[in-house]
XYZ file of C-alpha atoms in Angstrom:
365
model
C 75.492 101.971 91.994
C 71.774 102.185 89.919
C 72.091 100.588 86.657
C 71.488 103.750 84.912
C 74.089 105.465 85.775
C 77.054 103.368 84.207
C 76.666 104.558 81.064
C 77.197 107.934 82.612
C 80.403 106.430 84.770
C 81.855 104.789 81.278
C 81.001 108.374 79.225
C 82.997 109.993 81.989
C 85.844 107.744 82.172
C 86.417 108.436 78.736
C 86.424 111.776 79.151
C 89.108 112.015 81.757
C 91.247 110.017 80.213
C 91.513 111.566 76.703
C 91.843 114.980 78.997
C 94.361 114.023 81.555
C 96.316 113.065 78.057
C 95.552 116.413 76.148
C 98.718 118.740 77.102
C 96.488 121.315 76.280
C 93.969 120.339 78.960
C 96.791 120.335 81.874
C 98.085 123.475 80.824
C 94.377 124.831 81.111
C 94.139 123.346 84.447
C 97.250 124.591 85.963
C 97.029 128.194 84.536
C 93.748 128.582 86.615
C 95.025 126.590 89.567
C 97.622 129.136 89.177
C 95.713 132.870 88.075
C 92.910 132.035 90.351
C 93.534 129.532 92.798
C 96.541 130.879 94.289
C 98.865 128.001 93.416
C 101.494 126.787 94.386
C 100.233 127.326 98.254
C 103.625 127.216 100.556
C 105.049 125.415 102.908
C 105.611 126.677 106.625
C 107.908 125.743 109.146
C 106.595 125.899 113.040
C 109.156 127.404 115.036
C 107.131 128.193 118.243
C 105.344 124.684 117.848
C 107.970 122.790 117.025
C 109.963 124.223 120.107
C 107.587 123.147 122.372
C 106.843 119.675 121.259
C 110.123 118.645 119.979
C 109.321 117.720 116.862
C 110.592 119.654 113.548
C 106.658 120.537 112.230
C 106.256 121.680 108.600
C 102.686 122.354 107.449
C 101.488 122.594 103.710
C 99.050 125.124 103.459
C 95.977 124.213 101.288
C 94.400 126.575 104.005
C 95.795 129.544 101.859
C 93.652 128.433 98.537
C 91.386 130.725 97.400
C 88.625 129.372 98.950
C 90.459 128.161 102.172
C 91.131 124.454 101.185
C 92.168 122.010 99.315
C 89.055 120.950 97.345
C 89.171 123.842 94.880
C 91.969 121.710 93.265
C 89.484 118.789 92.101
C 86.608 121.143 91.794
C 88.467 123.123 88.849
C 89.469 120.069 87.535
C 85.804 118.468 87.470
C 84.420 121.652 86.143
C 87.113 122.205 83.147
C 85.893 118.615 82.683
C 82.544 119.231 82.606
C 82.595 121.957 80.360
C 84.521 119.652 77.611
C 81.936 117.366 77.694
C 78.876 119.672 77.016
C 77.629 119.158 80.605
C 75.752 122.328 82.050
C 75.015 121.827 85.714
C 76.609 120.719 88.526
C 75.573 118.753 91.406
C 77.766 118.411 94.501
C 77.301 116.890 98.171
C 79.454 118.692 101.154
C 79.943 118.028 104.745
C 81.642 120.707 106.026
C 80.753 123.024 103.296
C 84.048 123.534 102.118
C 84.123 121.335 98.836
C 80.231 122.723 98.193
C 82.001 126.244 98.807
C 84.463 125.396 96.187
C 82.154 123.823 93.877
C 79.807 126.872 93.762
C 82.621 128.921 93.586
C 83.940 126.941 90.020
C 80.127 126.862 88.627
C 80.527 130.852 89.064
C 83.821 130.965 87.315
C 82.245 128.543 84.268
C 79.050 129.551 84.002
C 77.213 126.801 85.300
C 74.524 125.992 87.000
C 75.124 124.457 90.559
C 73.376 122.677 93.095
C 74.547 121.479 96.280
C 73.135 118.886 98.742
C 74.166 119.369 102.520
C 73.164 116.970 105.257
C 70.385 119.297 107.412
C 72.900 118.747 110.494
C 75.659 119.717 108.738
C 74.009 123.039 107.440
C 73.611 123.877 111.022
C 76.995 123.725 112.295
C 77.891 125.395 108.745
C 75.925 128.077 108.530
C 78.579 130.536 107.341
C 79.402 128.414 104.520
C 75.684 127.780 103.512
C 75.720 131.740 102.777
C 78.730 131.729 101.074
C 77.490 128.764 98.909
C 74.440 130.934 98.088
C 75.497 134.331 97.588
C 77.993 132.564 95.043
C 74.734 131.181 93.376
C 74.433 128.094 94.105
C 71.083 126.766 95.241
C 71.519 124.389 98.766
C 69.519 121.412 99.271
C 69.080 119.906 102.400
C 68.974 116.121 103.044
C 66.643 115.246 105.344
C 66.965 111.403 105.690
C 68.767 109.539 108.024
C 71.779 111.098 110.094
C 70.977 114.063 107.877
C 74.700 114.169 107.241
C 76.791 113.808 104.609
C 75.961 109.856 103.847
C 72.764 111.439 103.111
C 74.087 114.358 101.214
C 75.875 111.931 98.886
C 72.699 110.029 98.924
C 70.752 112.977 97.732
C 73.218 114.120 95.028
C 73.077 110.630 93.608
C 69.592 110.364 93.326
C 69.753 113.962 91.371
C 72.217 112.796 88.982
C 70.852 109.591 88.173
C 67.273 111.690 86.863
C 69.551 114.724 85.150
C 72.859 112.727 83.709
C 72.781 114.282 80.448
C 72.904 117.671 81.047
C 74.697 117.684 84.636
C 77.736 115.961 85.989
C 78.397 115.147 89.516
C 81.331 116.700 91.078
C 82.362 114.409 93.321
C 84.400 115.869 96.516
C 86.365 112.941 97.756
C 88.285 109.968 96.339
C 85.450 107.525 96.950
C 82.319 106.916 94.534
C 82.024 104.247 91.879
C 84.698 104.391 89.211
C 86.431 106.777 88.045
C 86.125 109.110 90.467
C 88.445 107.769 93.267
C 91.019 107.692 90.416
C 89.972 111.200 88.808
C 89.781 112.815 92.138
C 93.832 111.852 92.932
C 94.872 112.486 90.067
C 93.085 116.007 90.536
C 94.441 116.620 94.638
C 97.957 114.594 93.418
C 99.349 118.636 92.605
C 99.640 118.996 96.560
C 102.202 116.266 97.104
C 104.020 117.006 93.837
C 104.515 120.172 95.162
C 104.952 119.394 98.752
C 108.001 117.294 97.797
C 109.712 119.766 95.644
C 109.384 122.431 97.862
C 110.605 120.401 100.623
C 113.209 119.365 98.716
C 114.467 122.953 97.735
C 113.522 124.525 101.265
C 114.995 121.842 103.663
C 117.011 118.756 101.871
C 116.093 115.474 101.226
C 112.536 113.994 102.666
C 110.677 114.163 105.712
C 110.300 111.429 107.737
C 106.433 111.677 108.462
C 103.713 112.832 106.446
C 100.404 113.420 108.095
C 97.026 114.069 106.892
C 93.585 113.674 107.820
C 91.406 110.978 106.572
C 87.332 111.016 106.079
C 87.146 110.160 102.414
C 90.609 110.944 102.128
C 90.747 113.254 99.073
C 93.423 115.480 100.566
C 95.610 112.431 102.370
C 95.398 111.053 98.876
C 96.909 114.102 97.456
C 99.622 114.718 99.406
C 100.539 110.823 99.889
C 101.430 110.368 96.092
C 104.323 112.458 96.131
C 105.875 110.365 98.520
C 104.441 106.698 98.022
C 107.428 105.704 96.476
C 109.552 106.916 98.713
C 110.857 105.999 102.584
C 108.435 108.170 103.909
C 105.978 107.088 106.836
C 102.661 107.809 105.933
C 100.206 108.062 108.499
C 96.460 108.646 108.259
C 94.350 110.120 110.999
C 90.690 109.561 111.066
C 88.102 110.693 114.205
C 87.855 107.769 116.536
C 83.902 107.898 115.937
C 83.987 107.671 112.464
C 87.369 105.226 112.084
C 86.309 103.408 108.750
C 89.617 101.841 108.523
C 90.271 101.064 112.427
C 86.915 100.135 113.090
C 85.103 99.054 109.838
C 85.164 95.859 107.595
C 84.751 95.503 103.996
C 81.662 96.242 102.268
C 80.079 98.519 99.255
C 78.840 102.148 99.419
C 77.837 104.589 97.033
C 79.699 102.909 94.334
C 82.994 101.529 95.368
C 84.221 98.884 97.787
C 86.489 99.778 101.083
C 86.156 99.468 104.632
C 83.238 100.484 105.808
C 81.152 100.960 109.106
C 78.440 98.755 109.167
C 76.577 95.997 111.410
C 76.441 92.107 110.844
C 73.588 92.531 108.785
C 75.733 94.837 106.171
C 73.253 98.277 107.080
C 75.756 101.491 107.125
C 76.173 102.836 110.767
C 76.173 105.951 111.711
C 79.677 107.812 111.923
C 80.537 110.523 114.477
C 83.474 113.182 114.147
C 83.695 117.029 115.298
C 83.841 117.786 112.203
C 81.549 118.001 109.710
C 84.209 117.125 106.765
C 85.084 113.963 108.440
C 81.906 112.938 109.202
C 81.788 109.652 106.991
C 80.998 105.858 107.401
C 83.484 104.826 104.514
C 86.812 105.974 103.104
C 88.010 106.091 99.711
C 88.955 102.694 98.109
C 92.676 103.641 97.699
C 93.463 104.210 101.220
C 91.598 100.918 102.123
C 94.861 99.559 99.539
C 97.424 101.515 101.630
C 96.424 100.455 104.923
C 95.882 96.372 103.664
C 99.759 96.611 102.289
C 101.033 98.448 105.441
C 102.410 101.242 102.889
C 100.262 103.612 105.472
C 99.406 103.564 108.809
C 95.931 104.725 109.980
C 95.413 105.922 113.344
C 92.408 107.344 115.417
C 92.383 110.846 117.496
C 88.824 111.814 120.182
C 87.575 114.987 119.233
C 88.959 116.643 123.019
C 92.749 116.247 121.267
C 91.457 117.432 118.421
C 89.511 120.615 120.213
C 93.103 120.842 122.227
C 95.355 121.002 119.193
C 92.791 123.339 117.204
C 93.481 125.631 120.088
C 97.500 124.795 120.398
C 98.417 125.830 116.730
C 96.022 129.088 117.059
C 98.025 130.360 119.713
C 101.513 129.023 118.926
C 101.545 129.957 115.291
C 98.899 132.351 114.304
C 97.525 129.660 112.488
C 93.887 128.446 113.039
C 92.958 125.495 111.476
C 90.179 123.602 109.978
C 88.520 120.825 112.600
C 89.511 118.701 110.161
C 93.478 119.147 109.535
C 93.308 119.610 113.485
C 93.173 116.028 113.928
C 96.618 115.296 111.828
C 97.947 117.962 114.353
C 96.294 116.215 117.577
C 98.041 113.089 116.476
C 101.760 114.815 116.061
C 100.957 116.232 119.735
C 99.977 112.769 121.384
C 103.237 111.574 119.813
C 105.814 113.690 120.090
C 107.552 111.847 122.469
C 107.938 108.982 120.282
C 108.151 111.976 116.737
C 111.599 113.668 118.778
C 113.674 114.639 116.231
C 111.923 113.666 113.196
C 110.823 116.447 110.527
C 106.961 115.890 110.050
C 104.840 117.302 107.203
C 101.490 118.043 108.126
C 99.015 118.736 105.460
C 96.785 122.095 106.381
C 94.067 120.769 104.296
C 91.802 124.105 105.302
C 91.444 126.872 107.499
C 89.301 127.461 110.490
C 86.813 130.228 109.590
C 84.021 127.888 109.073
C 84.458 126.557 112.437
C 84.383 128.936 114.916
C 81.448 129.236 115.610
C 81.350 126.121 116.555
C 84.185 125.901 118.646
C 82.954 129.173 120.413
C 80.138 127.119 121.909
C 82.502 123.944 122.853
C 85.590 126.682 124.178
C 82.679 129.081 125.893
């Protein structure tokens, strides 16, 4: 992490503390996670699916957000955050679009001033939400650098924050970063599994025995996980097989915090590859790296053809298309259902699909 910005790191881990404390801070916080973002999203049992792979499948939709994920929930946190500490601006990176969706999308609602930085790839297969980042107000950068992804989006939105840190705060989209942002960000997605677990508890008795979630950075595994960490609950992350920091990668340092990480013998970041733009990520947040070095969670890896396959399976057996990215927790419940039979799973729906069909028209034809 550059020098310069620690002081920034330090002002904001002040900050967050003092707020998460303030009762009148939460109450903020979940009265606009509540009047605007559409909380608490459901839960939905999968009768058709369920009957055909033998498993009892329960999804959580974060798809039914208002902005048709999960991210809004850390992005109004960051920006009611913001605001208390005088900062003006907001800078943001996004793979998939969705968290630099939601990000313009809170700078509206504030008042702020927000720029987003988008690997040049990415804005390709994301064209849709590129517009809806603009016509929101948000200016979009493109990084032009390396994989032109979103290692160099976070790059990019770095490099803008170290030159502007007293007037803008970065709104960091996933639980990785340096300090205190894998923490913050949690802390800010932890609503999904506090709510996942009391309205499984009220809906179908007791706990499920699986809980499933995607994993790039992790943000909305992270969520979802810590309302059952403490619990006999199998937690399983499920990352692309191209872009498998956990099952492929090895210790090391990037942008700001230490995990597993892709990378070569001589420590330079490779390249990761996923379907999907959201997952499309040589490291993963530090707090998963914990989970998986404890065995508290598994981590496992899905190709993109199960993930295309399952994408495709819950469209058509439950009216329910889903992000690229939530497809792959869903690709993994298929390839084991054999071994799932009669266990409930929860599957978090971490977004919806609109942003990816076109894509998926040109791999489905």
């Amino acid at each position: 992490m550059p020098e310069t910005l620690v002081p920034a790191c330090e002002e904001l881990e002040r900050a967050f503390v003092r707020a998460w404390r303030d009762v009148g801070f939460r109450e903020e916080l979940n009265r606009i996670l509540q009047a605007y973002g559409g909380r608490p999203t459901p839960v939905t049992p999968c009768r058709r699916l369920s009957a055909e792979l033998g498993v009892e499948v329960v999804l959580k939709r974060e798809d039914l957000a208002h902005t048709g994920s999960h991210k809004l929930n850390n992005v109004i946190g960051q920006a009611l955050l913001a605001t208390r500490m005088g900062k003006k601006r907001l800078v943001a990176e996004t793979g998939a679009g969705q968290h630099g969706v939601a990000t313009a999308t809170a700078a509206a609602l504030f008042g702020l001033e927000c720029v987003v930085y988008m690997g040049e790839v990415d804005m390709r297969r994301q064209e849709l939400n590129v517009f809806r980042m603009r016509l929101l107000g948000a200016e979009v950068r493109a990084a032009t650098c390396g994989s032109r992804t979103l290692k160099d989006a976070i790059n990019e939105a770095m490099r803008d924050w170290v030159a502007t840190v007293e007037t803008t705060h970065y709104c960091l989209g996933s639980v990785m970063g340096p300090h205190p942002y894998p923490w913050m960000v949690r802390e800010f997605q932890s609503v999904i599994g506090t709510e996942a677990r009391e309205q499984w508890e009220e809906n179908f008795g007791g706990l499920p025995d699986v809980v499933v979630a995607c994993v790039g950075g992790g943000s909305n595994a992270a969520g979802i996980f810590s309302g059952f960490a403490e619990e006999d609950v199998d937690l399983v992350g499920v990352e692309p097989a191209g872009g498998a920091a956990i099952g492929r990668g090895v210790p090391g340092v990037v942008h700001g915090s230490k995990s597993y990480l892709l990378q070569d013998e001589f420590g330079q970041v490779l390249e990761a590859h996923s379907i999907s733009a959201g997952l499309d990520y040589p490291g993963v947040g530090p707090e998963h790296a914990h989970l998986a070095s404890s065995g508290r969670a598994r981590y496992v890896q899905v190709t993109d053809g199960e993930v295309v396959d399952a994408f495709v399976l819950l469209s058509r057996t439950e009216g329910i298309i889903p992000a690229l990215e939530p497809a792959h927790a869903l690709a993994w419940v298929v390839r084991e259902r054999e071994h799932l039979a009669g266990k409930r799973v929860l599957v978090n729906l971490s977004g919806r699909g609109d942003k990816d069909v076109a894509q998926m028209m040109e791999i489905l034809g």
